[in-house]
Tab-separated table of C-alpha atoms in Angstrom:
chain	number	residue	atom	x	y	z
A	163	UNK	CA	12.502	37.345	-15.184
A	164	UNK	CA	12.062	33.777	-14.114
A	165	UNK	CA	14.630	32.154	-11.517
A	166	UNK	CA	15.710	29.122	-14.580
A	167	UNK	CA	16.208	32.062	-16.911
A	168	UNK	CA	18.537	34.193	-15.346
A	169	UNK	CA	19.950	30.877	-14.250
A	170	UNK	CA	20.598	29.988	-17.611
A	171	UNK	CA	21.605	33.679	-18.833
A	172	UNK	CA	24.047	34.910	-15.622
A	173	UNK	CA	24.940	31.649	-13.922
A	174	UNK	CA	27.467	33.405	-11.498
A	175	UNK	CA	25.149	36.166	-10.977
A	176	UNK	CA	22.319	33.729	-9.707
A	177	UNK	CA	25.210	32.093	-7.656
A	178	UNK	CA	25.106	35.287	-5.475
A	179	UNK	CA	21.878	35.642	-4.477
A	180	UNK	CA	20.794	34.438	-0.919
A	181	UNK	CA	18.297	32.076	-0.351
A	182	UNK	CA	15.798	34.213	-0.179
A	183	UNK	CA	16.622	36.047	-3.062
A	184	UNK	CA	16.198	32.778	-4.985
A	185	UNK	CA	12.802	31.562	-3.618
A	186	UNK	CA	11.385	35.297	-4.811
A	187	UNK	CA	13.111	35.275	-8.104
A	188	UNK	CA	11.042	31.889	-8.416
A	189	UNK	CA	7.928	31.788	-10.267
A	190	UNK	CA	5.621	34.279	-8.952
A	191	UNK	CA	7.535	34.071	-5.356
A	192	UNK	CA	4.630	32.809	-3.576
A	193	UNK	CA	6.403	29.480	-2.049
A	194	UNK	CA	3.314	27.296	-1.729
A	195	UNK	CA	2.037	23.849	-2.203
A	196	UNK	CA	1.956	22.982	-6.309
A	197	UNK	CA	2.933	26.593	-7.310
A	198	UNK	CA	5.644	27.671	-9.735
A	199	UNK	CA	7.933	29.164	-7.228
A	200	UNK	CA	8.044	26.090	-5.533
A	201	UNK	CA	8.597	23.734	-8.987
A	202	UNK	CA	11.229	26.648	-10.381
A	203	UNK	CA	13.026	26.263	-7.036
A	204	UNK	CA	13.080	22.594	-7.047
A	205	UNK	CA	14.979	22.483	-10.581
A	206	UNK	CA	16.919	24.915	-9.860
A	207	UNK	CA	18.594	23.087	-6.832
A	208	UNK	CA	18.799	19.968	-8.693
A	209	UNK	CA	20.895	22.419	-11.363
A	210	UNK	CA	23.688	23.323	-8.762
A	211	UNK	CA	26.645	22.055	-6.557
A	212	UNK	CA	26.553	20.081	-3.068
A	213	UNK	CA	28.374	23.306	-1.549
A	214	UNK	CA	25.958	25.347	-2.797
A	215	UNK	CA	23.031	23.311	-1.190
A	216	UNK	CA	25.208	23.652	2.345
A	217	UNK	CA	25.112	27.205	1.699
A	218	UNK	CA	21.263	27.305	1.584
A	219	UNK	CA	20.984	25.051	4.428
A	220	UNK	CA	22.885	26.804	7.109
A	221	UNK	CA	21.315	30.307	6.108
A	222	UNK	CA	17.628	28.589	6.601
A	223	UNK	CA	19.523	27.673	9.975
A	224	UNK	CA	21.052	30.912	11.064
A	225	UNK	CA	19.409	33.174	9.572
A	226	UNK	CA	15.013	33.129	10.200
A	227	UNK	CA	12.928	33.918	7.195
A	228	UNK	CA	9.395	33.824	6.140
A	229	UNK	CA	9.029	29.644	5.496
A	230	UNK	CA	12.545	28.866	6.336
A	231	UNK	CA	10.902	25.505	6.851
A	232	UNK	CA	9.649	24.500	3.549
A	233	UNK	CA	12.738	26.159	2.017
A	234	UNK	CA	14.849	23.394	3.740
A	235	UNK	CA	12.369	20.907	3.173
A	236	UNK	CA	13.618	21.256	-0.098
A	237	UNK	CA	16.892	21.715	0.635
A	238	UNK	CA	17.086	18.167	2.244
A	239	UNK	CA	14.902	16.211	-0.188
A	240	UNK	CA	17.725	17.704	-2.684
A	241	UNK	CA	20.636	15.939	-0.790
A	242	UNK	CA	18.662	12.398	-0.593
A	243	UNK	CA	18.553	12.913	-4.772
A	244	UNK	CA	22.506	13.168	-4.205
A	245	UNK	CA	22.720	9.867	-2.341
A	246	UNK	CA	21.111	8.015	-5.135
A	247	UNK	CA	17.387	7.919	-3.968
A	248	UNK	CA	14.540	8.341	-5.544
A	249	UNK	CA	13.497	11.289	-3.770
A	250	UNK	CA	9.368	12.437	-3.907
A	251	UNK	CA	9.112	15.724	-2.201
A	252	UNK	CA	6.046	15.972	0.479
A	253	UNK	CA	3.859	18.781	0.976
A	254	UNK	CA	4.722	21.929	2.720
A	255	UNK	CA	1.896	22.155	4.610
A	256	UNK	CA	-0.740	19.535	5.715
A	257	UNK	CA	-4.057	19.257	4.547
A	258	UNK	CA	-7.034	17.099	5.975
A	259	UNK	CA	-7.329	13.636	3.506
A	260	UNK	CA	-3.268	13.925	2.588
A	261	UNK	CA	-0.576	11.744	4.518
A	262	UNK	CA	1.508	14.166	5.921
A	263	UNK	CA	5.548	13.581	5.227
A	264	UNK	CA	8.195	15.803	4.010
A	265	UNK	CA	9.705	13.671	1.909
A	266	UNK	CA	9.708	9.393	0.188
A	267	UNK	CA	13.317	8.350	-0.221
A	268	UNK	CA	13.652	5.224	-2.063
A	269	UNK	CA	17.177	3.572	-2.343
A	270	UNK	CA	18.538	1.328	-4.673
A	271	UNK	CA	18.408	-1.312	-2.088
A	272	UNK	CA	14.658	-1.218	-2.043
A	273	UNK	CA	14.106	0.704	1.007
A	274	UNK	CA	11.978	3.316	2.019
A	275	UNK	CA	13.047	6.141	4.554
A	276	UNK	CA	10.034	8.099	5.152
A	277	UNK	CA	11.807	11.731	5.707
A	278	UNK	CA	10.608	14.208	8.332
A	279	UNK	CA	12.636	17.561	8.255
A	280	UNK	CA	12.996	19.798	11.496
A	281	UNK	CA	14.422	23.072	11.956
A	282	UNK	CA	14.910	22.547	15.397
A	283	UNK	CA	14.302	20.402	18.020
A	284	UNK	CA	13.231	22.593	20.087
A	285	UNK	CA	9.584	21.305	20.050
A	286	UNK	CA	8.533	18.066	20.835
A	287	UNK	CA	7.598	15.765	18.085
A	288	UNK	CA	4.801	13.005	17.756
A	289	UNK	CA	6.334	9.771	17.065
A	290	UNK	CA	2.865	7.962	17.136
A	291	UNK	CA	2.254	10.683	14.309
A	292	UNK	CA	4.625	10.018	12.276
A	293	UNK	CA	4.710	6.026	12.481
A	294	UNK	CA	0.651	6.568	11.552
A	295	UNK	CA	1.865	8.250	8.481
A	296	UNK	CA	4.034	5.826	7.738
A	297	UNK	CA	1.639	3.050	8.400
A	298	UNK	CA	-0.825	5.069	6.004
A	299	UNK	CA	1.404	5.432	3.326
A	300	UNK	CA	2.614	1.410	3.657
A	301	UNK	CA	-1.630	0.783	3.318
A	302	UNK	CA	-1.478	2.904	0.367
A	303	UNK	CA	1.463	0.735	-1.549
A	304	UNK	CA	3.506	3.692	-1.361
A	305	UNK	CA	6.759	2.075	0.697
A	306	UNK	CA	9.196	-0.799	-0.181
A	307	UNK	CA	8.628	-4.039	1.567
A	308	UNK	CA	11.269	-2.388	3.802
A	309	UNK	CA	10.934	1.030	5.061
A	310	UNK	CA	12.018	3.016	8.035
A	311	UNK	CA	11.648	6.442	9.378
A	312	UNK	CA	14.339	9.046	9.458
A	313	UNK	CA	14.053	12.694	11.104
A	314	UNK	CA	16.325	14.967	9.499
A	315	UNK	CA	17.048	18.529	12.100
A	316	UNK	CA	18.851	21.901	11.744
A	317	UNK	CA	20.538	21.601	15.229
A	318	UNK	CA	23.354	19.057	15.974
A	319	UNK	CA	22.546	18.978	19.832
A	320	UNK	CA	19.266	16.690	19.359
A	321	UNK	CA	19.520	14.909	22.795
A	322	UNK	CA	16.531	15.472	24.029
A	323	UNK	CA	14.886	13.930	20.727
A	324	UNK	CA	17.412	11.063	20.888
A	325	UNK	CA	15.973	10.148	24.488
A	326	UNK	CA	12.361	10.249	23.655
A	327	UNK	CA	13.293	7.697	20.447
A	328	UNK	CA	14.744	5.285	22.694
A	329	UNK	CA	12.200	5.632	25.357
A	330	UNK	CA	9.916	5.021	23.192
A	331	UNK	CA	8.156	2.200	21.206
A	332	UNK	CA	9.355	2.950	17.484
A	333	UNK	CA	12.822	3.153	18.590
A	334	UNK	CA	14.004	0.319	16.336
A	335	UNK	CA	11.935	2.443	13.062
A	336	UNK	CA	13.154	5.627	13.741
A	337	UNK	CA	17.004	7.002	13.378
A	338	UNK	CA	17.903	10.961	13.571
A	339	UNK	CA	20.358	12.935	11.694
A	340	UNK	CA	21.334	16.518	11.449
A	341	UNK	CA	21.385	18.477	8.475
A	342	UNK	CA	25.499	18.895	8.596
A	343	UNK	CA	26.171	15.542	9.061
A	344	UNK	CA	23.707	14.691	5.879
A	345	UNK	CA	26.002	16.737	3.788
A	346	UNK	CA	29.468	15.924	4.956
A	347	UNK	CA	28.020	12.020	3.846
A	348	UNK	CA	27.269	13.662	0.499
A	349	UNK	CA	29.966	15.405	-0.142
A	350	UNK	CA	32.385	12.301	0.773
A	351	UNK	CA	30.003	9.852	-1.212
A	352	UNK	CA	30.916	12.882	-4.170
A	353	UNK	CA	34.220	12.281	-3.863
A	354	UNK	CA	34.588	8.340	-3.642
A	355	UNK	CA	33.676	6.165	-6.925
A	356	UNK	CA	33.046	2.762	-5.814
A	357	UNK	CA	28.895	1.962	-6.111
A	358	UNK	CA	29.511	-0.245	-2.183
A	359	UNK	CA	30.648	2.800	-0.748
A	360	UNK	CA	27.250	4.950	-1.687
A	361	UNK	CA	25.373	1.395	-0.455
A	362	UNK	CA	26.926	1.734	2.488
A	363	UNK	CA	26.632	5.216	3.338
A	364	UNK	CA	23.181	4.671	2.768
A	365	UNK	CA	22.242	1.842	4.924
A	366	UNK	CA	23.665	4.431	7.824
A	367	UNK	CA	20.516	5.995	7.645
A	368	UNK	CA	18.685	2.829	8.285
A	369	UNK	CA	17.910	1.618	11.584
A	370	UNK	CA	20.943	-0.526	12.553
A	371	UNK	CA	21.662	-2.748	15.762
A	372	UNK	CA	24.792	-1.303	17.536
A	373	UNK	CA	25.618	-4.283	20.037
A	374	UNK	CA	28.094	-5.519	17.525
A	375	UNK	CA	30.138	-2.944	15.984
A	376	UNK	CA	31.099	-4.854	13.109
A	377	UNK	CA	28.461	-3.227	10.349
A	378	UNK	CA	29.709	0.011	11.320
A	379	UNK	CA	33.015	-0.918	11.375
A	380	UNK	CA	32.763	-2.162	7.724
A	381	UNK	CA	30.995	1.351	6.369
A	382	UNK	CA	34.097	3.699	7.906
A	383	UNK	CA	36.734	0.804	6.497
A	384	UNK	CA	35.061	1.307	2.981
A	385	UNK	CA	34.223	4.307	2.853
A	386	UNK	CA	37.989	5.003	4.292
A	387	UNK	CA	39.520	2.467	1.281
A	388	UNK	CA	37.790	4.087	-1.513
A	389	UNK	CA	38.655	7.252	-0.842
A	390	UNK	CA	42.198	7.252	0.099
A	391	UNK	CA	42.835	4.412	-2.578
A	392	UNK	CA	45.616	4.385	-4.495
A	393	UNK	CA	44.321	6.993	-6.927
A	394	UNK	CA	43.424	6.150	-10.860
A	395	UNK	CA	45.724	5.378	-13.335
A	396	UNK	CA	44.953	8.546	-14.497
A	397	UNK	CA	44.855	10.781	-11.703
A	398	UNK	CA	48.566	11.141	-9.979
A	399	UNK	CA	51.469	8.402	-10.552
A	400	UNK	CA	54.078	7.516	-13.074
A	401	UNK	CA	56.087	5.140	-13.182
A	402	UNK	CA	59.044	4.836	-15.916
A	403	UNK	CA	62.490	3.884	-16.414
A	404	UNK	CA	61.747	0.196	-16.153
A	405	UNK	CA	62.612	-3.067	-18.085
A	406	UNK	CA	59.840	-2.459	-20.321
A	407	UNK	CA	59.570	1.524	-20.950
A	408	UNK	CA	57.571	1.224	-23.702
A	409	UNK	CA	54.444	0.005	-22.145
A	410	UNK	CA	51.716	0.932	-20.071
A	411	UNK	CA	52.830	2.982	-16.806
A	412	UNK	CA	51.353	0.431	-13.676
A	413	UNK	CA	50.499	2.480	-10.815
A	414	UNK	CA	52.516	0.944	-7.902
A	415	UNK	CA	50.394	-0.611	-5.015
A	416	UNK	CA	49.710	1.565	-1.915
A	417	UNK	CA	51.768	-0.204	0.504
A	418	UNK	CA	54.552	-0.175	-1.913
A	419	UNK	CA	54.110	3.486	-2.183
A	420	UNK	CA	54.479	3.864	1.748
A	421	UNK	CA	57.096	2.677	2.189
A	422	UNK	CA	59.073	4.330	-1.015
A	423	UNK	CA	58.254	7.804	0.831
A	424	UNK	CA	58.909	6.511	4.164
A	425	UNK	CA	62.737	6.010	2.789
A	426	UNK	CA	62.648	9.182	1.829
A	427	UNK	CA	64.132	7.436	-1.547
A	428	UNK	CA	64.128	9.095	-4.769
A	429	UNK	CA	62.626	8.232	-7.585
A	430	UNK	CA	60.661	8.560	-10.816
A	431	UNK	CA	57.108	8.687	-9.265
A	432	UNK	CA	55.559	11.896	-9.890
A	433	UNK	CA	52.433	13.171	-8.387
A	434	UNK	CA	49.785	15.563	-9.633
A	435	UNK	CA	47.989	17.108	-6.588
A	436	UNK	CA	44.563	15.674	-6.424
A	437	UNK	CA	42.877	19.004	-5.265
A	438	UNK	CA	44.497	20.331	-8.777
A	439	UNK	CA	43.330	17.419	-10.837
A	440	UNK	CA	39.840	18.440	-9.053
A	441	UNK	CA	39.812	21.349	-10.182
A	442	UNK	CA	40.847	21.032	-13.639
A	443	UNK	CA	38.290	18.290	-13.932
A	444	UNK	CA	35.740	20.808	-12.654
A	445	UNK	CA	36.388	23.113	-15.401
A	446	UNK	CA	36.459	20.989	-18.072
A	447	UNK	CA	32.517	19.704	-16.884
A	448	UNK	CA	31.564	23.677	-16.679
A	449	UNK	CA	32.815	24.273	-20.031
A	450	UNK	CA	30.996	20.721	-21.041
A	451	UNK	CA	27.448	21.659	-19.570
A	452	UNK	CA	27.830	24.808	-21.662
A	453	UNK	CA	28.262	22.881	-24.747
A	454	UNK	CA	25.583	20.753	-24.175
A	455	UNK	CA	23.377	23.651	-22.217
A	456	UNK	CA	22.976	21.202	-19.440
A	457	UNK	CA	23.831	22.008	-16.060
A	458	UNK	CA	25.852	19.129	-14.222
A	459	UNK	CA	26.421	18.293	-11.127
A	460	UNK	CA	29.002	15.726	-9.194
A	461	UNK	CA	27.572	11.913	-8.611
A	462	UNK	CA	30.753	11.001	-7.875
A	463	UNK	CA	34.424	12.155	-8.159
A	464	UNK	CA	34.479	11.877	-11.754
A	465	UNK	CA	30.778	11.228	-12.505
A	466	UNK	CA	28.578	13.749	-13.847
A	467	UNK	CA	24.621	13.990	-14.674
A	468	UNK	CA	22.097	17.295	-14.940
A	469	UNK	CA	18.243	17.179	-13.152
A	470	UNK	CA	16.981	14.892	-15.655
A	471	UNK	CA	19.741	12.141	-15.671
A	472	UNK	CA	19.726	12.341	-19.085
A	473	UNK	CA	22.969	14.083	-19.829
A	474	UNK	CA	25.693	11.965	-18.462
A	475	UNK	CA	29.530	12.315	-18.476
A	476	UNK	CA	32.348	10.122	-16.836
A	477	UNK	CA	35.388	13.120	-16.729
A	478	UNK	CA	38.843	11.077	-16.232
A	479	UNK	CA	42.004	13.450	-16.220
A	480	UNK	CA	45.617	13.228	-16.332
A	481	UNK	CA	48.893	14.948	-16.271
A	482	UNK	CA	51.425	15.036	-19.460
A	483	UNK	CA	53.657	11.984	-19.073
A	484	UNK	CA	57.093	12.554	-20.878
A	485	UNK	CA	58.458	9.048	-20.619
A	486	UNK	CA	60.483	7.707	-23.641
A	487	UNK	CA	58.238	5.624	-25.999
A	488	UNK	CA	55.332	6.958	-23.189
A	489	UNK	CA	52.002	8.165	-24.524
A	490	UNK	CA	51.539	11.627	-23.537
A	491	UNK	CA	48.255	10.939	-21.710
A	492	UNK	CA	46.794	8.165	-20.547
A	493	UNK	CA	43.626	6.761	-18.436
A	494	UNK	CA	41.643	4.353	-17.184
A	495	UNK	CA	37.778	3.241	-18.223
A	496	UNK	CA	35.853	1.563	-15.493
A	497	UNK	CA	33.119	-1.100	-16.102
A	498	UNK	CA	30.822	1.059	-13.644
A	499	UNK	CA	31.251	4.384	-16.081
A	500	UNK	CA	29.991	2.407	-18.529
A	501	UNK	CA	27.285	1.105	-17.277
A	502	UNK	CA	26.485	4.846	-15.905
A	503	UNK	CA	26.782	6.063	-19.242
A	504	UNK	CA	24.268	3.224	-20.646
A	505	UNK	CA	21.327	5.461	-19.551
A	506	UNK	CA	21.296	8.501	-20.802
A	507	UNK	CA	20.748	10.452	-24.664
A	508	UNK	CA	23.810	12.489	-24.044
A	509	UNK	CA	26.561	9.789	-22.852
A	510	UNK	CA	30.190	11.051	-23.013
A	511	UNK	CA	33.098	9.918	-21.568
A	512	UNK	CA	35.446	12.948	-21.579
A	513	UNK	CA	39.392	12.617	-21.241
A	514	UNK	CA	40.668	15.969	-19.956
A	515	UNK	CA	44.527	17.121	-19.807
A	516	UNK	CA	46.245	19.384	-16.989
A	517	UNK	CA	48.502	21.276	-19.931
A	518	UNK	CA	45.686	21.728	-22.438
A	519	UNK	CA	43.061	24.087	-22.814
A	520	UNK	CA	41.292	21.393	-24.429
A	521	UNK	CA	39.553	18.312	-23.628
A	522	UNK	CA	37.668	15.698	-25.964
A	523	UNK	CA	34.316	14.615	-25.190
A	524	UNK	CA	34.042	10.826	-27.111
A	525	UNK	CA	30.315	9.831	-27.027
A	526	UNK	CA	29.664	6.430	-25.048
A	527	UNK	CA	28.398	4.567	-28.346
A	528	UNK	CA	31.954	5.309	-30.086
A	529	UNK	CA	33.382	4.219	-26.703
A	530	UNK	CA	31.455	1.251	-26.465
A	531	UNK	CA	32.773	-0.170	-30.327
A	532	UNK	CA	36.101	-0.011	-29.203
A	533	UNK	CA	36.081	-1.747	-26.198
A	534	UNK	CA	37.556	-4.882	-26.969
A	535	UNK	CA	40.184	-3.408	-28.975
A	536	UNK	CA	41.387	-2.294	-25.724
A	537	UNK	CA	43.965	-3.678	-23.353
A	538	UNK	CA	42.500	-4.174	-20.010
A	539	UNK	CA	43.997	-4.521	-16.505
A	540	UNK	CA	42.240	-7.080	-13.816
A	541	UNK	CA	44.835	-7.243	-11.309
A	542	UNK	CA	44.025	-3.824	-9.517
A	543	UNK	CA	41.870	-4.685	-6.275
A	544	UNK	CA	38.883	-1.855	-7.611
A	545	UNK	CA	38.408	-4.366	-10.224
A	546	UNK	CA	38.996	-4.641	-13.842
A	547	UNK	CA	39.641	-1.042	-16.207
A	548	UNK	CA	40.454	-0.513	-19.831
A	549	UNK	CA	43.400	0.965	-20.633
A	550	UNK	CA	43.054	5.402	-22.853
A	551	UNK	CA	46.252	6.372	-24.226
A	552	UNK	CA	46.101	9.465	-26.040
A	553	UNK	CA	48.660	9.834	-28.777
A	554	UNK	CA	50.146	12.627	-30.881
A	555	UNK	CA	50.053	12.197	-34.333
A	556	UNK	CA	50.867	14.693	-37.277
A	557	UNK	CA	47.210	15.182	-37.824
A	558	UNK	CA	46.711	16.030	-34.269
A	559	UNK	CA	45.313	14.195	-30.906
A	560	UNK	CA	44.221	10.375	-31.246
A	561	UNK	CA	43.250	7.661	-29.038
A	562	UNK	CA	45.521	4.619	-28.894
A	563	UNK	CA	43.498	1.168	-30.287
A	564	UNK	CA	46.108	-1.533	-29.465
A	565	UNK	CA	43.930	-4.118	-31.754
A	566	UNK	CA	42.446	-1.412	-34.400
A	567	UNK	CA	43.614	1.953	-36.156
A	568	UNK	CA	43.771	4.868	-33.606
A	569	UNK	CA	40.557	7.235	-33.276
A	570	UNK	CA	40.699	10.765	-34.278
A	571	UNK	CA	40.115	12.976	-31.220
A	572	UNK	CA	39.673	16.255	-33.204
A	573	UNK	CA	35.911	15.653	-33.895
A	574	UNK	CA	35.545	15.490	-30.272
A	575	UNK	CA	37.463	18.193	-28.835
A	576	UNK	CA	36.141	21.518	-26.897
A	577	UNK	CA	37.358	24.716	-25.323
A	578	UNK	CA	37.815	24.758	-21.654
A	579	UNK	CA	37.429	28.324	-20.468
């Protein structure tokens, strides 16, 4: 049986085969240049999680196969997809008219990294190889105006490959990384929401001058800031018992925060564990991609898309709130979900509850209409958000519309579990 259909059959099953295991269940098993194995395993990665990728990886590292190599070729053209480029996978094996590279990674930005993917560094590499491949495939309009070269290896000790960059005369085209490193910045992009961050992370893996410190200096502080932010609306605080208890909980400010638990002073904020929210929010996708039979992986912390980008879903969550006059649930709607959600058929934005074994999926173009009958919040530094209250009615679940008649959330609901 074909690797995609036991895939789609025995999900958990597939999750505990090895590597190898996986490349033979593959098409025909043969992992080769334009075969099936080789296009089966390439959607199938695309189909799973970022800790399932780092699985792969460090068996190809520990572990020696028959073509190891080409299997984290793969691998690594997989995790560029994650970071938002436009990833074209290279041959596995050279042949004599084809410019050799491993993989084209094309960022948002308009920049080219021309990807070269090393086991080791064990052997030495030709630079003047590689920068004629990359001239050849700049001749051939295949790069950005802007392109680079960047050499992606198994081992973390790469020393000796560091000195012969900067000894020699492509040292300002050519950065290095190793495969661990390239999914720790996955994994954090994954878990941060704001689009500068992922620019950022990205234009690491560009050549950059490091006389002054101050462009690296402003990727850690972002990429620092947007994940240890003051967390959603809808992710972890509550405030109540205010002059005004029947409006919209305001998440206090971070400093503000600080210093309440530095007093050790007691309150009515009330926290939800993030790694719990996480996890709820991970269920509810799983039990979303089986609705939909799509299988979807992480863009962000709370964004969501299959293979094909063309099932998308924006997942916020939140605890019950049991305020007087409080809506039990409530969220927030970013501009930047919405504009993620623009480009796909299947476009949901999904509010999930801790308490519930329920969740309701409300498609982007029903979310779109009611947009402006929403109250919205500009003051938070992230930016501007619309306000999701979820209210209980007699009939059931609705959504709050401040400026319309609340929205029925029982054609939208689903089973978690």
């Amino acid at each position: 049986m074909p690797l995609l259909s036991i895939f789609e059959s025995a999900p958990d099953s597939v999750g505990k085969f090895s590597i190898e295991q996986i490349v033979s269940a593959a098409g025909d098993g043969a992992l080769k240049d334009d075969s099936t194995c080789s296009s089966e395993l390439r959607e199938y990665l695309g189909k799973i999680g970022t800790e399932k990728i780092s699985q792969y990886i460090d068996h190809c590292l520990t572990v020696p196969f028959p073509k190891n190599g080409m299997v984290l070729q793969d691998l690594v053209n997989e995790l560029g997809r994650r970071l938002d480029y436009e990833a074209i996978n290279g041959r596995y094996q050279g042949v004599q008219g084809k410019i050799g590279f491993d993989g084209l990674w094309l960022s948002p930005e308009e920049h080219t990294l021309v990807v070269e993917v090393k086991t080791t560094d064990a052997y030495r590499l030709s630079l003047d190889t590689l920068a004629k491949y990359r001239r050849k495939l700049a001749d051939a309009d295949k790069l950005a105006a802007n392109s680079s070269i960047l050499i992606v290896v198994g081992r973390q000790d790469t020393g000796e490959l560091e000195a012969q960059i900067r000894g020699s005369r492509h040292a300002w085209d050519i950065r290095v990384i190793s495969a661990e490193a390239l999914i720790k910045l996955v994994l954090l992009k994954e878990n941060t929401e704001a689009v500068e961050t992922g620019l950022k992370m990205r234009s690491l893996l560009t050549p950059i001058e490091y006389t002054r410190l101050d462009r690296m200096v402003d990727v850690m502080f972002a990429t620092a800031t947007d994940v240890e932010e003051e967390p959603e609306p809808d992710e972890q605080v509550e405030v109540t018992g205010g002059e005004n208890p029947g409006a919209a909980p305001v998440a206090p400010s971070a400093a503000a925060l600080v210093s309440h638990l530095a007093t050790g002073s007691k309150g009515t904020w009330h926290f939800t564990d993030a790694q719990l929210l996480q996890a709820k929010r991970e269920d509810v996708v799983a039990a979303l991609g089986q609705r939909e039979g799509a299988s979807l992986v992480k863009k962000s912390r709370a964004l969501y898309w299959n293979a094909k980008r063309d099932v998308r879903a924006a997942c916020a969550m939140s605890k019950r709130y049991t305020g007087k006059n409080q809506a039990p649930y409530w969220y927030a709607y970013h501009p930047q979900w919405d504009t993620f959600l623009e480009d796909a058929d299947t476009a949901l934005f999904v509010l999930g509850c801790m308490d519930l074994d329920v969740a309701f999926a409300i498609p982007h173009g029903v979310m779109k209409s009611l947009l402006p009958l929403l109250h919205t919040t500009t003051t938070k530094p992230a930016g501007a958000y619309w306000h999701v209250h979820i209210i209980q009615q007699p009939s059931g679940f609705a959504m709050s519309v401040p400026k319309g008649q609340p929205l029925a959330l029982q054609p939208f609901q689903f089973a978690i579990g």
